[in-house]
Tab-separated table of C-alpha atoms in Angstrom:
chain	number	residue	atom	x	y	z
A	1	GLN	CA	97.739	108.187	64.680
A	2	VAL	CA	98.878	106.143	67.635
A	3	GLN	CA	97.684	102.544	67.871
A	4	LEU	CA	97.809	100.540	71.073
A	5	VAL	CA	97.292	96.786	71.112
A	6	GLU	CA	97.082	95.040	74.466
A	7	SER	CA	97.266	91.292	74.912
A	8	GLY	CA	97.912	88.553	77.422
A	9	GLY	CA	94.926	88.776	79.720
A	10	GLY	CA	92.971	85.799	80.922
A	11	LEU	CA	91.452	83.971	83.848
A	12	VAL	CA	93.601	83.193	86.862
A	13	GLN	CA	92.953	82.062	90.419
A	14	ALA	CA	93.602	84.356	93.340
A	15	GLY	CA	97.256	84.267	94.283
A	16	GLY	CA	98.316	83.505	90.741
A	17	SER	CA	100.358	85.462	88.236
A	18	LEU	CA	99.749	86.881	84.800
A	19	SER	CA	101.612	89.096	82.373
A	20	VAL	CA	100.084	91.504	79.889
A	21	SER	CA	101.796	93.415	77.113
A	22	CYS	CA	101.089	96.329	74.829
A	23	VAL	CA	102.564	97.142	71.453
A	24	ALA	CA	102.439	100.755	70.367
A	25	SER	CA	102.761	102.215	66.891
A	26	GLY	CA	102.410	105.668	65.404
A	27	THR	CA	104.501	107.331	68.060
A	28	ILE	CA	108.158	107.556	69.009
A	29	PHE	CA	107.868	104.964	71.726
A	30	SER	CA	111.173	105.656	73.438
A	31	LEU	CA	110.370	109.306	74.083
A	32	ASN	CA	107.213	108.659	76.063
A	33	VAL	CA	106.409	107.883	79.649
A	34	TRP	CA	104.250	104.769	79.490
A	35	GLY	CA	101.631	103.517	81.863
A	36	TRP	CA	99.080	100.872	82.553
A	37	TYR	CA	95.516	101.655	83.526
A	38	ARG	CA	92.577	99.457	84.438
A	39	GLN	CA	88.832	99.717	84.471
A	40	ALA	CA	86.660	97.437	86.565
A	41	PRO	CA	82.967	96.964	85.738
A	42	GLY	CA	80.954	100.019	86.688
A	43	LYS	CA	84.022	101.993	87.731
A	44	GLN	CA	86.194	104.663	86.183
A	45	ARG	CA	89.498	103.886	84.534
A	46	ASP	CA	92.341	104.206	87.033
A	47	TRP	CA	96.081	104.528	86.659
A	48	VAL	CA	98.000	101.433	87.812
A	49	ALA	CA	101.682	101.902	87.013
A	50	SER	CA	104.069	103.989	84.958
A	51	ILE	CA	107.626	103.869	83.664
A	52	THR	CA	109.723	106.808	82.541
A	53	ARG	CA	112.106	107.054	79.633
A	54	GLY	CA	114.917	106.261	82.020
A	55	GLY	CA	113.143	103.257	83.511
A	56	ARG	CA	111.993	104.763	86.779
A	57	THR	CA	108.746	103.150	87.881
A	58	ASN	CA	105.812	104.201	89.983
A	59	TYR	CA	102.797	102.230	91.191
A	60	ALA	CA	99.361	102.833	92.590
A	61	ASP	CA	99.123	101.784	96.224
A	62	PRO	CA	96.779	98.805	95.619
A	63	VAL	CA	99.329	97.088	93.361
A	64	LYS	CA	102.593	98.184	94.918
A	65	GLY	CA	104.841	95.218	95.628
A	66	ARG	CA	102.753	92.891	93.435
A	67	PHE	CA	102.946	94.393	89.928
A	68	THR	CA	106.017	95.229	87.855
A	69	ILE	CA	106.039	97.448	84.783
A	70	THR	CA	108.826	97.185	82.217
A	71	ARG	CA	109.437	98.466	78.729
A	72	ASP	CA	111.361	97.354	75.640
A	73	ASN	CA	112.027	100.346	73.412
A	74	ALA	CA	113.385	98.144	70.621
A	75	LYS	CA	110.052	96.341	70.433
A	76	ASN	CA	107.812	99.349	71.135
A	77	THR	CA	106.326	97.276	73.933
A	78	VAL	CA	105.385	97.868	77.539
A	79	TYR	CA	104.700	95.002	79.919
A	80	LEU	CA	102.923	94.508	83.209
A	81	GLN	CA	103.838	91.491	85.281
A	82	MET	CA	101.192	90.808	87.919
A	83	SER	CA	101.602	88.471	90.847
A	84	SER	CA	99.679	87.660	94.027
A	85	LEU	CA	96.557	88.551	92.108
A	86	ARG	CA	93.348	89.303	93.978
A	87	PRO	CA	89.723	89.270	92.844
A	88	GLU	CA	89.708	93.065	93.104
A	89	ASP	CA	92.362	93.161	90.344
A	90	THR	CA	89.690	91.987	87.905
A	91	ALA	CA	89.414	94.626	85.192
A	92	VAL	CA	90.164	95.490	81.604
A	93	TYR	CA	93.782	96.594	81.431
A	94	TYR	CA	94.924	99.301	79.047
A	95	CYS	CA	98.255	100.865	78.219
A	96	ASN	CA	98.761	104.461	77.232
A	97	THR	CA	101.199	107.276	77.724
A	98	ILE	CA	101.333	109.572	80.730
A	99	PRO	CA	99.351	111.752	80.113
A	100	PRO	CA	97.303	109.517	77.834
A	101	PHE	CA	96.670	109.902	74.140
A	102	ALA	CA	93.046	110.550	73.255
A	103	ASN	CA	92.613	107.173	71.594
A	104	TRP	CA	92.855	103.938	73.552
A	105	GLY	CA	93.311	100.338	72.570
A	106	GLN	CA	90.745	97.637	73.115
A	107	GLY	CA	92.335	96.581	76.375
A	108	THR	CA	92.814	93.059	77.674
A	109	GLN	CA	90.527	91.397	80.208
A	110	VAL	CA	92.047	90.080	83.418
A	111	THR	CA	89.755	88.041	85.608
A	112	VAL	CA	90.839	86.791	89.025
A	113	SER	CA	88.654	84.143	90.594
A	114	SER	CA	88.433	83.660	94.340
């Protein structure tokens, strides 16, 4: 069974930067397309960014130009570097494959203060 463990969230002021990471186990990490999702209070979970096996990336419009997704197949880890953060980026951030596995990790809270 796949296990996803996100970490690195925290509180940051608007305009600041933060990096979150996710370690995956129970799956052949290198074969998957990986993504980051986020869920703000009272809202549905939305896709944020993805990275293919070959390293091609794609981003949701609200984060394009500000967020960068990377992966390290040797460490079974996917990262999300976030810069120029805005209060509307406040959410719990999750990683998962594209399309996602049924089970999700606990996520990591990112809070951006104005």
